[in-house]
Amino acid sequence: MSNQDRIKNWRERRTARHADGEAANAIAVASVASDAATGLHGTRSGWTASDNVRNVLSGVLDALASAPRESVAGRRRIYDALESELDAELARDGAPPERAEFRRRQLRTVVRLLEADIRAGVDVLMAGYAPATLDADNARLCDGFDRRAQQRKQQEVREARRRASSEDVAFEVALQPQEAREVALLRERLAGIHARQHCARPGTLQSRLASIAPLLRIQLHILQNESRIALLWSVVGPAVLLSLISSLYFLMGTHYVLGMDVPTFSLLGATTWIMFRQTVFRTSTSYVAARWLINLEPVKPLSVAVVQGCLFIGIYLSVYAILIGVGHGIGLITLPVRWSGAIAYVVLMGAAGVAIGLIFGCIASTWHFFLRFAPVIERGLELFSSVFFVSEQFPEQYRKYVLWSPFAHGMQLLRSSYFDSYSSHDASVTYFVTALVLLAVLGVAMERIARTRVQPM
């Protein structure tokens, strides 16, 4: 016999064995399908239609009872046939992929426990048999399935909330019919309450303006409960910086700066800049941190930031009044020549702080670590904002290094309004007001872009 004949005979034997195996599998599938549809006593078990692990166990035991002396390979064919039947049933019912995977895992768990007991010599076909750890293993399987389903729902809710926020639309939650009727009734009654209180319906400009006063009261309560020492430091801080600036001039033997007495000169620089600094930091922090207030319909991140900035402007106007009153009483501080002009420039410097704080807050809504670098930027601005000096104290060729800053113009215009003996020739009202308007426009534009990234809590 040649090699070609040997190869031909081997291929014929292999094909015959393969055909026999397929026939055996087909017979096993048909047998298992029949036995699974009809239990040991001729009744339908319906194990594929139930999530109960006991029903799954009964279906597998019914299939094994039809061939009690099968080998390991034979039992494997029975298990495969059962899984095929389960897949067909799930496909007919249109079960979700997660539910189908759970049912397959349940069947495999039952098979694994049965095989372990069969190999241990346990009679799995006796009446009342059940694996010892069946309920515990099934409980873990159900817990995992429920946990994954809950995580999937939470992820879907987060994605829907993110899409609604990016599109600047309201995020609506699906409600039961009874709950929907109750919510509609509640909205109608709340609208009536708001209309009686503010003569405006929620969502209008008038209702948003009416929310400013309650926001201000809330911020005052928060500030009061945060720390009494912080309020005290708002007075002590400017006094300390005033003393440092004044001592610098006194050590150099200088008691007047271009006709301005040093204590009052230092008071204007120290108090105004500390107000500017606190306004910047408080406004930027409130824009990204006070997210719980945004759950209220009329409240926007911009209104929270503006109210916080205006609050600190008002606080430092009071600090000004205290320091000027006490300082004038002891003969250290002179009174302003033009009260209205001095107050106006202090308020404008505070408004500039609100604009800068809004810009910082918008950047921090994307780059969360930006506020850690904000103090460095603020200290750099302080050096070029005429806090310690005015531009007329520098030689002509060096003044340009200070006058690029609009805050330097604002500080020098403040001192020009306060003192009769000093009038700044370098400061420009037009430059200062134009820069302030541009900062405000930039802050509002950035807030419009960043609003969707500020999520309510």
CSV table of C-alpha atoms in Angstrom, one decimal:
chain,number,residue,atom,x,y,z
A,1,MET,CA,0.0,0.0,0.0
A,2,SER,CA,1.4,3.3,-1.0
A,3,ASN,CA,1.5,6.5,1.1
A,4,GLN,CA,-1.2,8.0,-0.9
A,5,ASP,CA,-3.6,5.1,-0.1
A,6,ARG,CA,-2.7,5.4,3.6
A,7,ILE,CA,-3.5,9.1,3.5
A,8,LYS,CA,-6.8,8.4,1.7
A,9,ASN,CA,-7.9,5.8,4.2
A,10,TRP,CA,-7.0,8.1,7.1
A,11,ARG,CA,-9.1,10.9,5.7
A,12,GLU,CA,-12.1,8.6,5.2
A,13,ARG,CA,-11.9,7.3,8.8
A,14,ARG,CA,-11.6,10.9,10.1
A,15,THR,CA,-14.6,12.0,8.0
A,16,ALA,CA,-16.6,9.0,9.3
A,17,ARG,CA,-15.8,9.8,12.9
A,18,HIS,CA,-16.7,13.5,12.3
A,19,ALA,CA,-20.1,12.5,10.8
A,20,ASP,CA,-20.7,10.1,13.7
A,21,GLY,CA,-19.9,12.9,16.2
A,22,GLU,CA,-22.3,15.3,14.5
A,23,ALA,CA,-25.0,12.7,14.4
A,24,ALA,CA,-24.5,12.0,18.1
A,25,ASN,CA,-24.7,15.7,18.9
A,26,ALA,CA,-27.9,16.1,16.8
A,27,ILE,CA,-29.4,13.1,18.7
A,28,ALA,CA,-28.3,14.6,22.0
A,29,VAL,CA,-29.8,18.0,21.1
A,30,ALA,CA,-33.1,16.5,20.1
A,31,SER,CA,-33.2,14.3,23.2
A,32,VAL,CA,-32.3,17.2,25.5
A,33,ALA,CA,-34.9,19.4,23.9
A,34,SER,CA,-37.5,16.8,24.3
A,35,ASP,CA,-36.5,16.0,27.9
A,36,ALA,CA,-36.2,19.7,28.9
A,37,ALA,CA,-39.7,20.4,27.4
A,38,THR,CA,-41.1,17.4,29.4
A,39,GLY,CA,-39.9,16.6,32.9
A,40,LEU,CA,-39.3,13.2,34.4
A,41,HIS,CA,-43.0,12.7,34.9
A,42,GLY,CA,-44.1,14.1,31.6
A,43,THR,CA,-44.8,17.7,32.7
A,44,ARG,CA,-43.3,20.8,31.1
A,45,SER,CA,-40.5,22.2,33.3
A,46,GLY,CA,-40.3,25.6,31.6
A,47,TRP,CA,-36.8,26.2,33.0
A,48,THR,CA,-35.8,28.6,30.2
A,49,ALA,CA,-38.6,31.0,30.9
A,50,SER,CA,-37.7,31.6,34.5
A,51,ASP,CA,-34.9,33.4,36.4
A,52,ASN,CA,-35.3,31.1,39.4
A,53,VAL,CA,-32.1,29.1,39.8
A,54,ARG,CA,-34.1,26.1,41.2
A,55,ASN,CA,-36.0,25.9,37.9
A,56,VAL,CA,-32.7,26.0,36.0
A,57,LEU,CA,-31.3,23.2,38.3
A,58,SER,CA,-34.5,21.1,37.6
A,59,GLY,CA,-34.1,21.5,33.9
A,60,VAL,CA,-30.5,20.4,33.9
A,61,LEU,CA,-31.3,17.4,36.2
A,62,ASP,CA,-34.2,16.4,33.9
A,63,ALA,CA,-31.7,16.4,31.0
A,64,LEU,CA,-29.1,14.4,32.9
A,65,ALA,CA,-31.8,11.9,34.0
A,66,SER,CA,-32.5,10.9,30.4
A,67,ALA,CA,-28.9,9.6,30.1
A,68,PRO,CA,-27.7,8.8,33.7
A,69,ARG,CA,-24.6,6.8,32.6
A,70,GLU,CA,-23.2,9.3,30.2
A,71,SER,CA,-19.5,10.0,30.2
A,72,VAL,CA,-17.9,13.5,30.8
A,73,ALA,CA,-18.0,14.1,27.1
A,74,GLY,CA,-21.6,13.0,26.9
A,75,ARG,CA,-22.6,15.3,29.7
A,76,ARG,CA,-20.7,18.1,28.0
A,77,ARG,CA,-22.9,17.6,24.9
A,78,ILE,CA,-26.0,17.8,27.0
A,79,TYR,CA,-24.8,21.0,28.6
A,80,ASP,CA,-24.1,22.5,25.2
A,81,ALA,CA,-27.5,21.5,24.0
A,82,LEU,CA,-29.1,23.1,27.0
A,83,GLU,CA,-27.2,26.3,26.4
A,84,SER,CA,-28.3,26.3,22.7
A,85,GLU,CA,-31.9,25.8,23.8
A,86,LEU,CA,-31.6,28.7,26.3
A,87,ASP,CA,-30.1,31.0,23.6
A,88,ALA,CA,-32.9,30.1,21.2
A,89,GLU,CA,-35.5,30.9,23.9
A,90,LEU,CA,-33.8,34.3,24.7
A,91,ALA,CA,-33.6,35.2,21.0
A,92,ARG,CA,-37.3,34.4,20.6
A,93,ASP,CA,-38.2,36.6,23.6
A,94,GLY,CA,-35.9,39.4,22.5
A,95,ALA,CA,-34.1,39.5,25.9
A,96,PRO,CA,-31.6,42.4,26.4
A,97,PRO,CA,-27.9,41.4,26.2
A,98,GLU,CA,-27.3,42.0,29.9
A,99,ARG,CA,-30.3,39.7,30.8
A,100,ALA,CA,-29.1,37.0,28.3
A,101,GLU,CA,-25.6,37.1,29.8
A,102,PHE,CA,-27.0,36.7,33.3
A,103,ARG,CA,-29.1,33.6,32.3
A,104,ARG,CA,-26.0,32.0,30.6
A,105,ARG,CA,-23.9,32.7,33.7
A,106,GLN,CA,-26.7,31.2,35.9
A,107,LEU,CA,-26.8,28.0,33.8
A,108,ARG,CA,-22.9,27.7,33.8
A,109,THR,CA,-22.9,28.1,37.6
A,110,VAL,CA,-25.4,25.3,38.0
A,111,VAL,CA,-23.4,23.1,35.6
A,112,ARG,CA,-20.2,23.8,37.5
A,113,LEU,CA,-21.7,22.9,40.9
A,114,LEU,CA,-23.3,19.7,39.4
A,115,GLU,CA,-20.0,18.6,37.9
A,116,ALA,CA,-18.2,19.2,41.2
A,117,ASP,CA,-20.7,17.0,43.1
A,118,ILE,CA,-20.7,14.3,40.4
A,119,ARG,CA,-16.9,14.0,40.5
A,120,ALA,CA,-17.2,13.9,44.4
A,121,GLY,CA,-19.5,10.8,44.1
A,122,VAL,CA,-22.7,12.6,45.1
A,123,ASP,CA,-25.9,11.1,43.6
A,124,VAL,CA,-27.3,14.2,41.9
A,125,LEU,CA,-30.4,12.4,40.6
A,126,MET,CA,-31.8,11.6,44.1
A,127,ALA,CA,-35.0,13.4,45.1
A,128,GLY,CA,-34.5,16.8,46.8
A,129,TYR,CA,-30.9,17.2,45.6
A,130,ALA,CA,-29.4,20.7,45.4
A,131,PRO,CA,-25.8,21.8,45.5
A,132,ALA,CA,-24.7,23.1,48.9
A,133,THR,CA,-23.6,26.6,47.7
A,134,LEU,CA,-26.2,27.0,45.0
A,135,ASP,CA,-28.2,29.8,46.8
A,136,ALA,CA,-25.0,31.7,47.9
A,137,ASP,CA,-23.5,31.6,44.4
A,138,ASN,CA,-26.7,32.6,42.8
A,139,ALA,CA,-27.1,35.5,45.3
A,140,ARG,CA,-23.6,36.8,44.3
A,141,LEU,CA,-24.5,36.5,40.7
A,142,CYS,CA,-27.8,38.4,41.2
A,143,ASP,CA,-26.0,41.1,43.2
A,144,GLY,CA,-23.4,41.6,40.5
A,145,PHE,CA,-26.2,41.8,37.8
A,146,ASP,CA,-28.1,44.4,39.9
A,147,ARG,CA,-25.0,46.4,40.6
A,148,ARG,CA,-24.0,46.5,36.9
A,149,ALA,CA,-27.6,47.5,35.9
A,150,GLN,CA,-27.5,50.3,38.5
A,151,GLN,CA,-24.1,51.5,37.3
A,152,ARG,CA,-25.3,51.4,33.7
A,153,LYS,CA,-28.4,53.5,34.6
A,154,GLN,CA,-26.2,56.0,36.6
A,155,GLN,CA,-23.9,56.3,33.6
A,156,GLU,CA,-26.9,56.9,31.3
A,157,VAL,CA,-28.2,59.6,33.6
A,158,ARG,CA,-24.7,61.3,33.8
A,159,GLU,CA,-24.5,61.3,30.0
A,160,ALA,CA,-28.0,62.7,29.6
A,161,ARG,CA,-27.2,65.4,32.2
A,162,ARG,CA,-23.9,66.2,30.4
A,163,ARG,CA,-25.7,66.5,27.0
A,164,ALA,CA,-28.4,68.7,28.5
A,165,SER,CA,-25.8,70.9,30.2
A,166,SER,CA,-23.7,71.2,27.0
A,167,GLU,CA,-26.8,72.2,25.0
A,168,ASP,CA,-27.9,74.6,27.8
A,169,VAL,CA,-31.3,72.9,28.1
A,170,ALA,CA,-33.2,71.6,31.1
A,171,PHE,CA,-32.5,68.1,32.2
A,172,GLU,CA,-35.8,66.2,32.6
A,173,VAL,CA,-36.2,63.0,34.6
A,174,ALA,CA,-38.8,60.4,33.5
A,175,LEU,CA,-41.6,60.3,36.1
A,176,GLN,CA,-44.4,58.0,36.7
A,177,PRO,CA,-47.9,59.3,35.6
A,178,GLN,CA,-48.9,60.0,39.2
A,179,GLU,CA,-45.6,61.8,40.0
A,180,ALA,CA,-45.9,63.8,36.8
A,181,ARG,CA,-49.3,65.1,37.8
A,182,GLU,CA,-48.1,66.0,41.3
A,183,VAL,CA,-45.0,67.8,39.8
A,184,ALA,CA,-47.3,69.7,37.4
A,185,LEU,CA,-49.5,70.8,40.3
A,186,LEU,CA,-46.5,71.8,42.4
A,187,ARG,CA,-45.1,73.9,39.6
A,188,GLU,CA,-48.4,75.7,39.1
A,189,ARG,CA,-48.6,76.5,42.8
A,190,LEU,CA,-45.0,77.6,43.0
A,191,ALA,CA,-45.6,79.9,40.0
A,192,GLY,CA,-48.5,81.4,41.8
A,193,ILE,CA,-46.4,82.0,44.9
A,194,HIS,CA,-43.7,83.6,42.9
A,195,ALA,CA,-46.1,85.8,41.0
A,196,ARG,CA,-47.6,87.0,44.3
A,197,GLN,CA,-44.2,87.7,45.8
A,198,HIS,CA,-42.4,89.3,42.8
A,199,CYS,CA,-45.1,90.1,40.3
A,200,ALA,CA,-43.2,88.0,37.8
A,201,ARG,CA,-43.2,84.4,36.6
A,202,PRO,CA,-40.1,82.2,37.1
A,203,GLY,CA,-37.5,82.3,34.3
A,204,THR,CA,-38.1,86.0,33.5
A,205,LEU,CA,-35.5,88.8,33.9
A,206,GLN,CA,-37.6,90.3,36.7
A,207,SER,CA,-37.6,87.0,38.7
A,208,ARG,CA,-33.8,86.8,38.3
A,209,LEU,CA,-33.3,90.4,39.5
A,210,ALA,CA,-35.7,89.6,42.4
A,211,SER,CA,-33.4,86.7,43.4
A,212,ILE,CA,-30.4,89.0,44.1
A,213,ALA,CA,-31.7,90.2,47.5
A,214,PRO,CA,-32.2,86.7,48.8
A,215,LEU,CA,-28.8,85.7,47.4
A,216,LEU,CA,-27.2,88.6,49.3
A,217,ARG,CA,-28.9,87.6,52.5
A,218,ILE,CA,-27.7,84.0,52.1
A,219,GLN,CA,-24.1,85.1,51.5
A,220,LEU,CA,-24.3,87.4,54.5
A,221,HIS,CA,-25.4,84.4,56.7
A,222,ILE,CA,-22.6,82.2,55.2
A,223,LEU,CA,-20.0,84.9,55.8
A,224,GLN,CA,-21.2,85.4,59.4
A,225,ASN,CA,-21.1,81.7,60.1
A,226,GLU,CA,-17.8,81.1,58.4
A,227,SER,CA,-15.6,83.1,60.8
A,228,ARG,CA,-16.0,86.3,62.9
A,229,ILE,CA,-12.2,86.6,62.8
A,230,ALA,CA,-12.4,86.9,59.0
A,231,LEU,CA,-14.6,89.9,59.3
A,232,LEU,CA,-12.3,91.4,61.9
A,233,TRP,CA,-9.3,90.8,59.6
A,234,SER,CA,-11.0,92.8,56.9
A,235,VAL,CA,-10.3,95.8,59.1
A,236,VAL,CA,-7.0,94.7,60.6
A,237,GLY,CA,-5.5,93.6,57.2
A,238,PRO,CA,-5.6,97.0,55.6
A,239,ALA,CA,-4.3,98.6,58.8
A,240,VAL,CA,-1.3,96.2,58.8
A,241,LEU,CA,-0.5,96.9,55.1
A,242,LEU,CA,-1.0,100.6,55.7
A,243,SER,CA,1.6,100.5,58.6
A,244,LEU,CA,4.1,98.6,56.4
A,245,ILE,CA,3.9,101.1,53.5
A,246,SER,CA,4.0,104.1,55.9
A,247,SER,CA,7.0,102.7,57.8
A,248,LEU,CA,8.8,102.3,54.5
A,249,TYR,CA,8.4,106.0,53.8
A,250,PHE,CA,9.1,107.0,57.4
A,251,LEU,CA,12.3,105.1,57.4
A,252,MET,CA,13.4,107.0,54.4
A,253,GLY,CA,12.5,110.3,56.1
A,254,THR,CA,9.6,110.9,53.8
A,255,HIS,CA,6.3,112.3,55.3
A,256,TYR,CA,4.7,113.6,52.1
A,257,VAL,CA,4.6,112.0,48.6
A,258,LEU,CA,4.0,114.7,45.9
A,259,GLY,CA,1.9,116.7,48.5
A,260,MET,CA,0.1,113.7,49.9
A,261,ASP,CA,0.6,112.7,53.5
A,262,VAL,CA,2.1,109.2,53.8
A,263,PRO,CA,-0.5,107.6,56.1
A,264,THR,CA,-3.4,108.6,53.9
A,265,PHE,CA,-1.5,107.8,50.8
A,266,SER,CA,-0.8,104.3,52.2
A,267,LEU,CA,-4.4,103.9,53.4
A,268,LEU,CA,-5.7,104.4,49.9
A,269,GLY,CA,-3.3,102.0,48.3
A,270,ALA,CA,-3.5,99.3,50.9
A,271,THR,CA,-7.3,99.2,51.5
A,272,THR,CA,-8.2,99.5,47.8
A,273,TRP,CA,-5.9,96.7,46.8
A,274,ILE,CA,-7.0,94.4,49.6
A,275,MET,CA,-10.6,95.0,48.5
A,276,PHE,CA,-9.6,94.2,44.9
A,277,ARG,CA,-7.8,91.0,46.0
A,278,GLN,CA,-10.6,89.7,48.1
A,279,THR,CA,-13.2,90.6,45.4
A,280,VAL,CA,-11.1,88.6,42.8
A,281,PHE,CA,-10.7,85.5,44.9
A,282,ARG,CA,-14.2,85.5,46.4
A,283,THR,CA,-15.9,86.0,43.0
A,284,SER,CA,-13.8,83.3,41.3
A,285,THR,CA,-14.3,80.8,44.1
A,286,SER,CA,-18.0,81.4,44.3
A,287,TYR,CA,-18.4,80.9,40.5
A,288,VAL,CA,-17.1,77.4,40.6
A,289,ALA,CA,-17.9,76.4,44.2
A,290,ALA,CA,-21.4,77.6,45.0
A,291,ARG,CA,-23.1,75.1,42.7
A,292,TRP,CA,-25.8,74.2,45.2
A,293,LEU,CA,-27.5,77.5,44.6
A,294,ILE,CA,-27.8,76.8,40.8
A,295,ASN,CA,-30.5,74.3,41.6
A,296,LEU,CA,-32.8,77.3,42.2
A,297,GLU,CA,-34.4,78.2,38.8
A,298,PRO,CA,-33.7,82.0,38.8
A,299,VAL,CA,-30.1,81.6,40.0
A,300,LYS,CA,-27.2,81.5,37.6
A,301,PRO,CA,-23.5,81.2,38.2
A,302,LEU,CA,-23.0,84.8,37.1
A,303,SER,CA,-25.5,86.1,39.6
A,304,VAL,CA,-23.8,84.2,42.4
A,305,ALA,CA,-20.4,85.6,41.5
A,306,VAL,CA,-21.7,89.2,41.1
A,307,VAL,CA,-23.5,89.1,44.4
A,308,GLN,CA,-20.4,87.8,46.2
A,309,GLY,CA,-18.3,90.6,44.6
A,310,CYS,CA,-20.8,93.3,45.4
A,311,LEU,CA,-20.9,92.0,49.0
A,312,PHE,CA,-17.2,92.5,49.5
A,313,ILE,CA,-17.2,95.9,47.8
A,314,GLY,CA,-19.8,96.9,50.4
A,315,ILE,CA,-17.8,95.4,53.2
A,316,TYR,CA,-14.6,97.3,52.3
A,317,LEU,CA,-16.5,100.6,51.8
A,318,SER,CA,-17.5,100.1,55.5
A,319,VAL,CA,-13.8,99.3,56.3
A,320,TYR,CA,-12.9,102.6,54.5
A,321,ALA,CA,-15.3,104.5,56.7
A,322,ILE,CA,-14.0,102.9,59.9
A,323,LEU,CA,-10.3,103.5,59.1
A,324,ILE,CA,-10.8,107.0,57.8
A,325,GLY,CA,-13.1,107.9,60.8
A,326,VAL,CA,-10.7,106.5,63.4
A,327,GLY,CA,-7.6,107.8,61.6
A,328,HIS,CA,-9.0,111.3,61.4
A,329,GLY,CA,-10.1,111.2,65.0
A,330,ILE,CA,-6.5,110.6,66.1
A,331,GLY,CA,-5.1,113.1,63.6
A,332,LEU,CA,-3.4,110.5,61.4
A,333,ILE,CA,-5.6,110.5,58.3
A,334,THR,CA,-6.9,113.4,56.3
A,335,LEU,CA,-10.5,113.6,54.9
A,336,PRO,CA,-11.1,113.5,51.1
A,337,VAL,CA,-11.6,116.7,49.2
A,338,ARG,CA,-14.2,115.1,46.8
A,339,TRP,CA,-16.1,112.4,48.5
A,340,SER,CA,-18.2,111.4,45.5
A,341,GLY,CA,-15.1,111.1,43.2
A,342,ALA,CA,-13.2,109.0,45.8
A,343,ILE,CA,-16.1,106.7,46.4
A,344,ALA,CA,-16.7,106.3,42.7
A,345,TYR,CA,-13.1,105.2,42.0
A,346,VAL,CA,-13.1,102.8,44.9
A,347,VAL,CA,-16.3,101.2,43.6
A,348,LEU,CA,-14.8,101.1,40.0
A,349,MET,CA,-11.7,99.3,41.4
A,350,GLY,CA,-14.0,96.8,43.1
A,351,ALA,CA,-15.9,96.3,39.8
A,352,ALA,CA,-12.6,95.6,38.1
A,353,GLY,CA,-12.0,93.0,40.8
A,354,VAL,CA,-15.4,91.4,40.0
A,355,ALA,CA,-14.5,91.3,36.3
A,356,ILE,CA,-11.1,89.7,36.9
A,357,GLY,CA,-12.6,87.2,39.4
A,358,LEU,CA,-15.3,86.2,36.8
A,359,ILE,CA,-12.6,85.6,34.2
A,360,PHE,CA,-10.5,83.5,36.7
A,361,GLY,CA,-13.7,81.5,37.7
A,362,CYS,CA,-14.4,80.7,34.1
A,363,ILE,CA,-10.9,79.5,33.5
A,364,ALA,CA,-11.1,77.4,36.7
A,365,SER,CA,-14.3,75.7,35.5
A,366,THR,CA,-12.1,74.1,32.8
A,367,TRP,CA,-8.7,74.1,34.5
A,368,HIS,CA,-9.5,73.2,38.1
A,369,PHE,CA,-6.0,74.0,39.4
A,370,PHE,CA,-5.9,77.5,37.9
A,371,LEU,CA,-7.0,79.2,41.2
A,372,ARG,CA,-3.8,77.9,42.8
A,373,PHE,CA,-1.8,80.2,40.4
A,374,ALA,CA,-4.2,83.1,40.8
A,375,PRO,CA,-2.4,84.6,43.9
A,376,VAL,CA,0.8,84.7,41.8
A,377,ILE,CA,-0.9,86.7,39.1
A,378,GLU,CA,-2.5,89.0,41.7
A,379,ARG,CA,0.9,89.7,43.3
A,380,GLY,CA,2.3,90.5,39.9
A,381,LEU,CA,-0.5,93.0,39.2
A,382,GLU,CA,0.0,94.6,42.6
A,383,LEU,CA,3.6,95.6,41.8
A,384,PHE,CA,2.4,97.4,38.7
A,385,SER,CA,-0.8,99.0,40.0
A,386,SER,CA,0.5,102.1,41.9
A,387,VAL,CA,-0.2,100.6,45.3
A,388,PHE,CA,3.2,101.6,46.8
A,389,PHE,CA,4.2,104.3,44.4
A,390,VAL,CA,2.6,106.6,41.8
A,391,SER,CA,4.1,106.9,38.2
A,392,GLU,CA,5.1,110.5,38.8
A,393,GLN,CA,7.7,109.2,41.3
A,394,PHE,CA,9.6,107.4,38.5
A,395,PRO,CA,11.8,108.9,35.8
A,396,GLU,CA,10.0,109.6,32.5
A,397,GLN,CA,11.5,106.7,30.7
A,398,TYR,CA,10.3,104.1,33.3
A,399,ARG,CA,6.7,105.2,33.7
A,400,LYS,CA,5.6,103.1,30.7
A,401,TYR,CA,6.3,100.0,32.8
A,402,VAL,CA,3.6,101.0,35.2
A,403,LEU,CA,1.1,102.8,33.1
A,404,TRP,CA,0.2,99.8,30.9
A,405,SER,CA,-1.9,98.6,33.9
A,406,PRO,CA,-5.4,100.1,34.0
A,407,PHE,CA,-5.4,99.5,37.8
A,408,ALA,CA,-2.5,101.9,38.1
A,409,HIS,CA,-4.6,104.5,36.3
A,410,GLY,CA,-7.5,103.8,38.7
A,411,MET,CA,-5.4,104.1,41.8
A,412,GLN,CA,-3.8,107.4,40.7
A,413,LEU,CA,-7.2,108.8,39.7
A,414,LEU,CA,-8.5,107.8,43.2
A,415,ARG,CA,-5.7,109.7,44.9
A,416,SER,CA,-6.3,112.7,42.5
A,417,SER,CA,-9.9,112.8,43.7
A,418,TYR,CA,-9.0,112.3,47.3
A,419,PHE,CA,-6.2,114.9,47.6
A,420,ASP,CA,-6.4,118.6,46.6
A,421,SER,CA,-2.6,118.8,46.4
A,422,TYR,CA,-2.1,116.0,43.9
A,423,SER,CA,-3.4,115.7,40.4
A,424,SER,CA,-2.1,112.8,38.3
A,425,HIS,CA,-0.8,113.9,34.8
A,426,ASP,CA,-0.2,110.3,33.7
A,427,ALA,CA,-3.5,108.6,34.6
A,428,SER,CA,-6.3,108.6,32.0
A,429,VAL,CA,-10.0,108.3,32.8
A,430,THR,CA,-10.7,107.1,29.3
A,431,TYR,CA,-8.1,104.4,29.4
A,432,PHE,CA,-9.2,103.2,32.8
A,433,VAL,CA,-13.0,103.1,32.0
A,434,THR,CA,-12.3,101.6,28.5
A,435,ALA,CA,-10.2,98.8,30.1
A,436,LEU,CA,-12.9,98.2,32.7
A,437,VAL,CA,-15.6,97.9,30.1
A,438,LEU,CA,-13.4,95.5,28.0
A,439,LEU,CA,-12.8,93.3,31.1
A,440,ALA,CA,-16.5,93.2,31.9
A,441,VAL,CA,-17.4,92.2,28.3
A,442,LEU,CA,-14.6,89.6,28.3
A,443,GLY,CA,-15.8,88.2,31.6
A,444,VAL,CA,-19.5,88.0,30.4
A,445,ALA,CA,-18.4,86.3,27.1
A,446,MET,CA,-16.3,83.8,28.9
A,447,GLU,CA,-19.1,83.1,31.4
A,448,ARG,CA,-21.4,82.4,28.6
A,449,ILE,CA,-19.0,79.8,27.2
A,450,ALA,CA,-18.1,78.3,30.6
A,451,ARG,CA,-21.7,78.2,32.0
A,452,THR,CA,-22.4,74.7,30.7
A,453,ARG,CA,-19.4,73.3,32.6
A,454,VAL,CA,-20.7,74.5,36.0
A,455,GLN,CA,-22.9,71.6,37.1
A,456,PRO,CA,-25.4,72.0,39.9
A,457,MET,CA,-24.9,69.8,43.0
